[in-house]
Structure formats: structure tokens, C-alpha cells
JSON list of C-alpha atoms and ligand atoms in Angstrom, two decimals:
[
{"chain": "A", "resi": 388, "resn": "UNK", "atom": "CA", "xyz": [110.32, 67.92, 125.33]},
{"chain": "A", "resi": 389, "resn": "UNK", "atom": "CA", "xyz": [113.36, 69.02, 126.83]},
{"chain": "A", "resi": 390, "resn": "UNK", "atom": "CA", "xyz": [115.34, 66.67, 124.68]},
{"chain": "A", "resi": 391, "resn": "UNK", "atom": "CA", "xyz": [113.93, 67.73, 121.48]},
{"chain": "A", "resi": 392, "resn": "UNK", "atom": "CA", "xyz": [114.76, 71.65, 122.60]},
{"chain": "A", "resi": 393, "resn": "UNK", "atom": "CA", "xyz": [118.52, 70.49, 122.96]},
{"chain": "A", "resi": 394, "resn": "UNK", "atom": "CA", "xyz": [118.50, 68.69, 119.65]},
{"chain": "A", "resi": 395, "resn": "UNK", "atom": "CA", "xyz": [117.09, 71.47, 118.01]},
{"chain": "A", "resi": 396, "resn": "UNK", "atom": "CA", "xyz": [119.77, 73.77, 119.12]},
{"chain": "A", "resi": 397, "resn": "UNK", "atom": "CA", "xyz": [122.29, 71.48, 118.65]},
{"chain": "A", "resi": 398, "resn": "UNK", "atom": "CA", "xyz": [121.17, 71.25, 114.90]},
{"chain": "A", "resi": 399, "resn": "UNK", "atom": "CA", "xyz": [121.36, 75.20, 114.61]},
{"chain": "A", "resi": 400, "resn": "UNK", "atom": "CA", "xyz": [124.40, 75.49, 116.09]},
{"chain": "A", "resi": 401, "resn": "UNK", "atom": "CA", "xyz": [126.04, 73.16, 113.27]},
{"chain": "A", "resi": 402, "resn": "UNK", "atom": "CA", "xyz": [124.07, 74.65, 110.92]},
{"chain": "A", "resi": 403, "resn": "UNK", "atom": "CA", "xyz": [125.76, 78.02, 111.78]},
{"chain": "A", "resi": 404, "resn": "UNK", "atom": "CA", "xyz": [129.16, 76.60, 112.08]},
{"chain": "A", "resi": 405, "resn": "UNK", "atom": "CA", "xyz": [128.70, 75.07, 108.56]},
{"chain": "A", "resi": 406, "resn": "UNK", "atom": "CA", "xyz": [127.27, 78.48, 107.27]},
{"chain": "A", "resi": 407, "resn": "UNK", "atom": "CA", "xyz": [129.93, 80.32, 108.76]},
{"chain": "A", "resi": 408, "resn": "UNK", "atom": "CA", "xyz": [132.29, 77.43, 106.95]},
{"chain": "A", "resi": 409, "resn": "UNK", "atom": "CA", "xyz": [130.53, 77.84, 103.44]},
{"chain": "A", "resi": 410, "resn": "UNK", "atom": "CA", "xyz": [131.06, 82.03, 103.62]},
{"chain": "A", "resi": 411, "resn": "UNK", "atom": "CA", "xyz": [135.03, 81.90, 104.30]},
{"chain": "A", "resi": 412, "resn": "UNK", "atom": "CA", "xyz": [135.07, 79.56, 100.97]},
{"chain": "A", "resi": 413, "resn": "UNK", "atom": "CA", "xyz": [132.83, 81.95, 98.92]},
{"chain": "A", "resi": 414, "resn": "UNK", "atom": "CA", "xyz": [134.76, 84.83, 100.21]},
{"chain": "A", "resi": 415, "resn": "UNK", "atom": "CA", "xyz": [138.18, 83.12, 99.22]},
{"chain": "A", "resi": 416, "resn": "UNK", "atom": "CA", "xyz": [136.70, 82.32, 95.85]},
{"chain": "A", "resi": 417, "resn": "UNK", "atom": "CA", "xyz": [135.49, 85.55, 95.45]},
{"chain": "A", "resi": 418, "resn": "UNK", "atom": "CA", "xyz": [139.38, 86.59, 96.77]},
{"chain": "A", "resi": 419, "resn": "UNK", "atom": "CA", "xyz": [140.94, 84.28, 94.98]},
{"chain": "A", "resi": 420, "resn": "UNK", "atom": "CA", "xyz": [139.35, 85.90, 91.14]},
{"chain": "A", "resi": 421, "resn": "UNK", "atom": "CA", "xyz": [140.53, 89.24, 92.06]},
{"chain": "A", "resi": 422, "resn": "UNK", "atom": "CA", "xyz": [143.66, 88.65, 93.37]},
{"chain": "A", "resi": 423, "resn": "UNK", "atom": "CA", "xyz": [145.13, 85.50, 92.26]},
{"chain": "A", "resi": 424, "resn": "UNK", "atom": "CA", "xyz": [143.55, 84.48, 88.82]},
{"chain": "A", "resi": 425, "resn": "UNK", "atom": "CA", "xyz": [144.82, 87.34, 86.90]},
{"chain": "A", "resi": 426, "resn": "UNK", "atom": "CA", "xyz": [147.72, 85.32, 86.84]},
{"chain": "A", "resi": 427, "resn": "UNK", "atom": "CA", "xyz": [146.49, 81.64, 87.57]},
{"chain": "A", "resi": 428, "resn": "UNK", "atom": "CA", "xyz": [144.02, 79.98, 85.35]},
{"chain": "A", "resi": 429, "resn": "UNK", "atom": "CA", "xyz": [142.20, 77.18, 87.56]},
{"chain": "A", "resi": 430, "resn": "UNK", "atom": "CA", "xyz": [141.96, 74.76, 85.91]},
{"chain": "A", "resi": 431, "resn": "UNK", "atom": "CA", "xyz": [144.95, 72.88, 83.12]},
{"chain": "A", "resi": 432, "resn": "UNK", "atom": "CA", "xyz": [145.21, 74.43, 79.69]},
{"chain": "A", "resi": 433, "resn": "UNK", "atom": "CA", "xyz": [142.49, 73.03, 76.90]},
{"chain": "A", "resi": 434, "resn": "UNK", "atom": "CA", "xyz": [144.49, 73.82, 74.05]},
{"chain": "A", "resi": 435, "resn": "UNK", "atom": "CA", "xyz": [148.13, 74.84, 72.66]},
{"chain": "A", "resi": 436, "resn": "UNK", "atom": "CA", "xyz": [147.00, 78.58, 72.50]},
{"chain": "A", "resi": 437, "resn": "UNK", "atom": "CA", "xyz": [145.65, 78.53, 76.35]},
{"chain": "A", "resi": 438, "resn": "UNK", "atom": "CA", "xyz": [148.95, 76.66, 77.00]},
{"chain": "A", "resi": 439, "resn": "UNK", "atom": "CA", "xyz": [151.27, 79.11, 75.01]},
{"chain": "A", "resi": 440, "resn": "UNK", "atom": "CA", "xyz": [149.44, 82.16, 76.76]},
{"chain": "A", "resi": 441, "resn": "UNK", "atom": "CA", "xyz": [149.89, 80.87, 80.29]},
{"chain": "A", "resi": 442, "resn": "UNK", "atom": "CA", "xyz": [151.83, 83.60, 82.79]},
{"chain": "A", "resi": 443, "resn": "UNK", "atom": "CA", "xyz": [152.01, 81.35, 85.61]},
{"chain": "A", "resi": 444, "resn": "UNK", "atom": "CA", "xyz": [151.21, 77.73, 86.49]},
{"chain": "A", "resi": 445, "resn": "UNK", "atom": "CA", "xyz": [147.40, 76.27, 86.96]},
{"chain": "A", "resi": 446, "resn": "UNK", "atom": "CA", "xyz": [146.44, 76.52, 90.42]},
{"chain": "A", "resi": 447, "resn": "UNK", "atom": "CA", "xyz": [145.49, 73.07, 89.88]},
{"chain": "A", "resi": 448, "resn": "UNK", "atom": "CA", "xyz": [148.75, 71.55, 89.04]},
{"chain": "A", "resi": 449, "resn": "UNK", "atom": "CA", "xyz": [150.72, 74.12, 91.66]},
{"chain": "A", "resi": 450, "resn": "UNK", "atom": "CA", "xyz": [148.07, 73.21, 94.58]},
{"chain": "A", "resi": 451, "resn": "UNK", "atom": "CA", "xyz": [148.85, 69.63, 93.50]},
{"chain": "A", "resi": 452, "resn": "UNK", "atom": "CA", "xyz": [152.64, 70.11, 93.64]},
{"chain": "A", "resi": 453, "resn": "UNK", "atom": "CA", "xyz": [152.09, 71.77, 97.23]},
{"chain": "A", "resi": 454, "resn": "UNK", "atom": "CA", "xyz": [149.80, 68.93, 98.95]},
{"chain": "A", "resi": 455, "resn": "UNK", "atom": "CA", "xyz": [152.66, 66.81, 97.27]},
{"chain": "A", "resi": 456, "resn": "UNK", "atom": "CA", "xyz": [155.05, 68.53, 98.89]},
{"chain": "A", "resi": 457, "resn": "UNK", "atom": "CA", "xyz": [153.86, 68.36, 102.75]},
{"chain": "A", "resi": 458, "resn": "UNK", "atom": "CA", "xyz": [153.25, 65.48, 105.27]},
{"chain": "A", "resi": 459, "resn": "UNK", "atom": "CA", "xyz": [150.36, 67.37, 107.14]},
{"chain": "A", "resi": 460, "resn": "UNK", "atom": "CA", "xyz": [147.36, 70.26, 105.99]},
{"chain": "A", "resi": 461, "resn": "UNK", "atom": "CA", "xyz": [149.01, 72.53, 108.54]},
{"chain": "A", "resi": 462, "resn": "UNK", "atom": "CA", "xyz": [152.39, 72.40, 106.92]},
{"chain": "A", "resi": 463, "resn": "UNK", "atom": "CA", "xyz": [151.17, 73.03, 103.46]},
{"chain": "A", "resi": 464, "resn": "UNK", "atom": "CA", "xyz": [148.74, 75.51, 104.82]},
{"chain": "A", "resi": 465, "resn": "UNK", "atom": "CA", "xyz": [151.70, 77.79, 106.50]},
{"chain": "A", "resi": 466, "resn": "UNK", "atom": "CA", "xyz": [154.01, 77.34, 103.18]},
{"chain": "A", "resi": 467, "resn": "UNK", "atom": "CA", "xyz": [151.25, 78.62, 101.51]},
{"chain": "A", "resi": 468, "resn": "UNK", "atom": "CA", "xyz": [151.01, 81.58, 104.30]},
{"chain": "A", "resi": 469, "resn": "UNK", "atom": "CA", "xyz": [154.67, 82.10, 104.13]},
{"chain": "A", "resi": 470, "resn": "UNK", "atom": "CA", "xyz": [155.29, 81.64, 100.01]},
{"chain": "A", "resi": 471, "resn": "UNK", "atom": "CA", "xyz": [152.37, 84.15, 99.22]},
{"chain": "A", "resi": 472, "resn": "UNK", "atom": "CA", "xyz": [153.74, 86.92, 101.02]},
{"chain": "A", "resi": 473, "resn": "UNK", "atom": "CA", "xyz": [157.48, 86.09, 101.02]},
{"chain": "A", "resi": 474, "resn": "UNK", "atom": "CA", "xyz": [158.20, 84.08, 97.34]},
{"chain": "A", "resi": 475, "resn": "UNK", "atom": "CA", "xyz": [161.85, 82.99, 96.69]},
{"chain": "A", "resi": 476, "resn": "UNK", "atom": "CA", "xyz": [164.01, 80.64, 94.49]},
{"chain": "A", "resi": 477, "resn": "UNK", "atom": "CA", "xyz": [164.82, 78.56, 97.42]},
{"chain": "A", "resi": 478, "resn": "UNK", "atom": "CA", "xyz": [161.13, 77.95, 98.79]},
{"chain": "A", "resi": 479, "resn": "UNK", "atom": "CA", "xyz": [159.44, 77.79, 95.18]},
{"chain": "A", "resi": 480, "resn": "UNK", "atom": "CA", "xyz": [158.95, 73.90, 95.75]},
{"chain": "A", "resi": 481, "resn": "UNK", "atom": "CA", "xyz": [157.87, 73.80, 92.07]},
{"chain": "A", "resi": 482, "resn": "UNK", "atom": "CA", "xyz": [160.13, 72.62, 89.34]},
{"chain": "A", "resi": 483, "resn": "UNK", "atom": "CA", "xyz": [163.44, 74.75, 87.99]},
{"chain": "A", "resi": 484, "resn": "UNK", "atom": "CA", "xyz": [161.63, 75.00, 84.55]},
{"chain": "A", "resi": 485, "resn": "UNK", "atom": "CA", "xyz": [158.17, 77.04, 85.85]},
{"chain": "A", "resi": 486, "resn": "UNK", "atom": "CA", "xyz": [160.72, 78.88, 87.67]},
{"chain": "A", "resi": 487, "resn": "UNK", "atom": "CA", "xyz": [162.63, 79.60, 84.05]},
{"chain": "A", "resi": 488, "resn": "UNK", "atom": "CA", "xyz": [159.36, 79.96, 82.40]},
{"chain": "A", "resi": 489, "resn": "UNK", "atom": "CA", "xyz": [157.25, 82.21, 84.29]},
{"chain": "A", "resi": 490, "resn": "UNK", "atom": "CA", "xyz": [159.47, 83.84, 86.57]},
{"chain": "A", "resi": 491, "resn": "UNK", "atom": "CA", "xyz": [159.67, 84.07, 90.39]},
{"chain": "A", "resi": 492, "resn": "UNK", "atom": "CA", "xyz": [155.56, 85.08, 91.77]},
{"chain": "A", "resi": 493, "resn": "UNK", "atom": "CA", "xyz": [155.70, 88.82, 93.18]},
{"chain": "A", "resi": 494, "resn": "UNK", "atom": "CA", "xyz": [154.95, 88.93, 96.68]},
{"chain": "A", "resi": 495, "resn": "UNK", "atom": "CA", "xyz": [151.48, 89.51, 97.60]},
{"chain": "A", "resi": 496, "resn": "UNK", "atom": "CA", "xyz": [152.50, 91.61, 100.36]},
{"chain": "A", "resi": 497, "resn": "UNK", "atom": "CA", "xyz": [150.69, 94.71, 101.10]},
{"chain": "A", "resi": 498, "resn": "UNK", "atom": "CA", "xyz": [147.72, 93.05, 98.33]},
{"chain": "A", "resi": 499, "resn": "UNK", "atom": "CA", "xyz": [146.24, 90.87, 100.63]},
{"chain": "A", "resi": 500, "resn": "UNK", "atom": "CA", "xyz": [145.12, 91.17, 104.91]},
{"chain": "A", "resi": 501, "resn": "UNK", "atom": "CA", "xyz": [145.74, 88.23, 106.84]},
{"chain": "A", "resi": 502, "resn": "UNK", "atom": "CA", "xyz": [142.38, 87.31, 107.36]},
{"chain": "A", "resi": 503, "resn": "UNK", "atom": "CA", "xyz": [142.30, 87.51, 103.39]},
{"chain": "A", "resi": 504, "resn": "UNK", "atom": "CA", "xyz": [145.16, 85.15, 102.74]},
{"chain": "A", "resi": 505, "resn": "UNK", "atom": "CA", "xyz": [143.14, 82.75, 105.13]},
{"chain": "A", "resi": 506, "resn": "UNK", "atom": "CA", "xyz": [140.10, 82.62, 103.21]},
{"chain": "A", "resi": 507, "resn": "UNK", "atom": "CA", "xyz": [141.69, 82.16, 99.99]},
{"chain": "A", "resi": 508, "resn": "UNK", "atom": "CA", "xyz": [143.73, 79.10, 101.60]},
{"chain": "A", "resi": 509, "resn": "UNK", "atom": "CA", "xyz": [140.42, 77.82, 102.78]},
{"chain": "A", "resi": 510, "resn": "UNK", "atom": "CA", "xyz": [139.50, 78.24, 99.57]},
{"chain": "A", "resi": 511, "resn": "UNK", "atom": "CA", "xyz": [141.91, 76.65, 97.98]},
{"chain": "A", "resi": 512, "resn": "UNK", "atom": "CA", "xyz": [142.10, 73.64, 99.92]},
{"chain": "A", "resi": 513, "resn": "UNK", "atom": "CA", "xyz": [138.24, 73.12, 99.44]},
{"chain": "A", "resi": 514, "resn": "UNK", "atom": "CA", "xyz": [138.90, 73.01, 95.71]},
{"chain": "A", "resi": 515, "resn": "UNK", "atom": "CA", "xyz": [141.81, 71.49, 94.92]},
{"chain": "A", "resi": 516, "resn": "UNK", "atom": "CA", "xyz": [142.55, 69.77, 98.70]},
{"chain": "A", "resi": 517, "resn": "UNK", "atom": "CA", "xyz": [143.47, 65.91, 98.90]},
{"chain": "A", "resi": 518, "resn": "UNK", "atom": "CA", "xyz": [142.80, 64.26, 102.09]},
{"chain": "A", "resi": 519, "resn": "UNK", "atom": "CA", "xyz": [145.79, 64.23, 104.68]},
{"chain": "A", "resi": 520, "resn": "UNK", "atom": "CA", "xyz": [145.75, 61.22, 107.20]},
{"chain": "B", "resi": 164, "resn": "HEC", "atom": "C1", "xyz": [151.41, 88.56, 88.94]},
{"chain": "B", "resi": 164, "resn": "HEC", "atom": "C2", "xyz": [151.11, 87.17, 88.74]},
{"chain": "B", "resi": 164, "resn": "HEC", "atom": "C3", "xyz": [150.73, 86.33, 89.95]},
{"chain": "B", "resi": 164, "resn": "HEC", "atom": "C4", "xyz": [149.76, 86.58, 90.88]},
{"chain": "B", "resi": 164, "resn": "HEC", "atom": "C5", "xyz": [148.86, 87.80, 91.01]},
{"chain": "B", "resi": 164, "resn": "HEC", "atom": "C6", "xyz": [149.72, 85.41, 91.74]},
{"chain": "B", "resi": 164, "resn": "HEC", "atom": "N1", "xyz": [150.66, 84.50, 91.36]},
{"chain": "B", "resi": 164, "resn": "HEC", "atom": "FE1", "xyz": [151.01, 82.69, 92.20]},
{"chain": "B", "resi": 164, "resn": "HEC", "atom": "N2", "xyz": [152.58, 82.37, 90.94]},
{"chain": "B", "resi": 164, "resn": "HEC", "atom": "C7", "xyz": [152.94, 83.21, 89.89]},
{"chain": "B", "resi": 164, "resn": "HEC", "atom": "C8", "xyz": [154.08, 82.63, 89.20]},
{"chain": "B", "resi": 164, "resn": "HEC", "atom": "C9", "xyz": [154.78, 83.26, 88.01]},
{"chain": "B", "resi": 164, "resn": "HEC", "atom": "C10", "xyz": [154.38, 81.41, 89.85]},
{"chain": "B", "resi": 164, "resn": "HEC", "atom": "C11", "xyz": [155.49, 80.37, 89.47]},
{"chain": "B", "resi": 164, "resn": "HEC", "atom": "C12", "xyz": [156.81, 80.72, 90.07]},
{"chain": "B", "resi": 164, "resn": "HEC", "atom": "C13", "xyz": [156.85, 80.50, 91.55]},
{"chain": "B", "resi": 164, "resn": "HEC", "atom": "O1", "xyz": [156.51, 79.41, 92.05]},
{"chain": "B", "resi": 164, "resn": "HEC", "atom": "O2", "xyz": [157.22, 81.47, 92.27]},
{"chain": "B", "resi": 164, "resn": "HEC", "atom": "C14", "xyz": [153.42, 81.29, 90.95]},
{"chain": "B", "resi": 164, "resn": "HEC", "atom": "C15", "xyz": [153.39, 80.23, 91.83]},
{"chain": "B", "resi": 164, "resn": "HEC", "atom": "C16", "xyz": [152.38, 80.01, 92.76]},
{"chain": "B", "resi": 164, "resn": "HEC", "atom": "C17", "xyz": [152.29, 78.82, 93.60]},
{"chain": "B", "resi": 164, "resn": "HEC", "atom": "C18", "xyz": [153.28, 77.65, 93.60]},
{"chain": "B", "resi": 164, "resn": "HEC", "atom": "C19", "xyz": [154.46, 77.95, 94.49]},
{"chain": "B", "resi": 164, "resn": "HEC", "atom": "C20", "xyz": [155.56, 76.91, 94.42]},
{"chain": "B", "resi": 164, "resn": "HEC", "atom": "O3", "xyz": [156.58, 77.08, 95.10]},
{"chain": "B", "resi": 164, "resn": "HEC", "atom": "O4", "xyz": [155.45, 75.91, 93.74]},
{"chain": "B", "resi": 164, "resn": "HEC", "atom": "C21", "xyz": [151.16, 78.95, 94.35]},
{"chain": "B", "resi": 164, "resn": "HEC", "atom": "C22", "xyz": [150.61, 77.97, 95.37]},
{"chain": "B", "resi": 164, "resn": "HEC", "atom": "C23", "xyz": [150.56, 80.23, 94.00]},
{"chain": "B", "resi": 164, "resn": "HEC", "atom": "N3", "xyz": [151.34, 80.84, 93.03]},
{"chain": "B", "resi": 164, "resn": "HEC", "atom": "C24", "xyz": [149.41, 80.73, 94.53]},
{"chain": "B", "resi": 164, "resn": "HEC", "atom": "C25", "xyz": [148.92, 82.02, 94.28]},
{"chain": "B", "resi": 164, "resn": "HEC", "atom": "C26", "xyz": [147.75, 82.59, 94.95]},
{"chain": "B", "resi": 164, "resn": "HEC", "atom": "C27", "xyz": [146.88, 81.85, 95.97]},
{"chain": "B", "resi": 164, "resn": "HEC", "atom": "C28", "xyz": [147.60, 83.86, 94.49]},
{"chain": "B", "resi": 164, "resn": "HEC", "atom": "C29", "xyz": [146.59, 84.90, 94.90]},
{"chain": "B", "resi": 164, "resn": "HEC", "atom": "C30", "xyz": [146.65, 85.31, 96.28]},
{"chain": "B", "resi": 164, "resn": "HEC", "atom": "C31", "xyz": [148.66, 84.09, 93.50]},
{"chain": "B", "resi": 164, "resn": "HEC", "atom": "N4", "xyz": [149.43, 82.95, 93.41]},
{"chain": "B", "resi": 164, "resn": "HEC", "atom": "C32", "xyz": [148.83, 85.27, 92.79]},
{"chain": "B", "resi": 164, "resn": "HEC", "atom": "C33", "xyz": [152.34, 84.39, 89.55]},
{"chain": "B", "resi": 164, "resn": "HEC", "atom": "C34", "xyz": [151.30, 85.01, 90.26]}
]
């Protein structure tokens, strides 16, 4: 009996951990088409008129370049925590021609809280993340 009682909470405490997981991501995403998609399309271009229009780089190939970039998820997490808010020539770890193309990104300062920049990290790590060792 006793057992059972202890498995059951057990169960609702993950379960509540993994709801509390799934409503950061759905807040980032929610974030991440307000704030960040106005600029980024998510996914690569489809066509020559999507890729002619572009104003910044797919998140998919920039979120690519950053997992690229780092040895560990909490070093491309706080580059992505740092870049967001603080963007220059000499972080920008994608290459010179986005940079010639589209143009330094404008800080995100004073856009976004902290706890928002979080979210839409989780966010983008659950959609675009690659697995670290
Ligand atoms: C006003 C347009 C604009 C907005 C809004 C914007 N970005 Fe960017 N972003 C850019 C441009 C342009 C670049 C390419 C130049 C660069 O890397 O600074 C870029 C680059 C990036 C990079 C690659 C950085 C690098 O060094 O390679 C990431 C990651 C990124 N943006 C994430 C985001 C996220 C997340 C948001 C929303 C919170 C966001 N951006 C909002 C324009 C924007």
C-alpha cells in the first residue's frame, strides 16, 4: 500500500517537473514569434524570392553555427545570453559575409527580461539543439 502511495507521488512529481519543462518551451516559442522572428525565419529559405527577402540568417542555420561553435550546452547557452543582449563584430561567431549582408543584430536589450531570454534559449535548444556529450 504504502509503496504504491510513494510511486504514485513520485509519478506526479515528474509529471509536474515535465509540465513545468513543456510551459518554459511554449512560452519561449510563443517569445521567440514576437520577438525574434520578425527578423529570423525558422526554418532555410524554399525559394530564390524567400532567399532574396531574408533580413537576417535562419535560426536554423545560426543555431547550427552556435552548437558548432561550443564544446558544452552551457557555453553555447551563455554566448547566446551574452550575444542577445550585447551583439558585436568580434563575438558574431557567424561568417564575415552574414555580417556584410545583413548587418550587425541590434541588441535586444531593454526588449527582453531575463527570465524571457531564458525561455527563448530553452526554446531554442529544444528545436534546433544537437546533443552535447
Ligand atoms: C531586427 C532584426 C533582428 C531581431 C529582432 C533579432 N535578430 Fe538575431 N540576428 C539578426 C541579424 C541581422 C543577425 C546576423 C548578424 C549577427 O550575427 O549579428 C542575427 C544573428 C543572430 C544569431 C547568430 C549570432 C552569431 O554570432 O552567429 C543568433 C543566435 C540570433 N540572431 C538569435 C536571435 C534571437 C533568439 C532573437 C530574439 C530574441 C533575435 N535574434 C532577434 C537580426 C535580428
Amino acid at each position: 500500500m504504502y509503496k504504491r502511495i510513494i510511486v504514485c507521488l513520485l509519478f506526479l512529481f515528474v509529471s509536474a517537473e515535465c509540465n513545468e519543462q513543456e510551459k518554459i518551451v511554449s512560452e519561449g516559442a510563443e517569445l521567440f514569434k514576437v520577438k525574434c522572428a520578425i527578423c529570423h525565419m525558422s526554418d532555410r529559405p524554399t525559394s530564390k524570392a524567400e532567399m532574396d527577402a531574408l533580413i537576417a540568417p535562419p535560426m536554423v542555420g545560426a543555431m547550427y553555427n552556435v552548437y558548432m561553435n561550443f564544446d558544452t550546452q552551457e557555453e553555447a547557452n551563455a554566448f547566446l545570453k551574452d550575444y542577445l543582449m550585447n551583439p558585436t563584430k568580434e563575438k558574431a561567431i557567424c561568417k564575415e559575409n552574414k555580417l556584410l549582408r545583413f548587418g550587425l543584430m541590434p541588441s535586444q536589450k531593454g526588449l527582453l527580461s531575463d527570465e524571457e531570454l531564458d525561455k527563448i534559449i530553452e526554446y531554442l535548444n529544444k528545436t534546433y539543439g544537437i546533443k552535447y556529450n
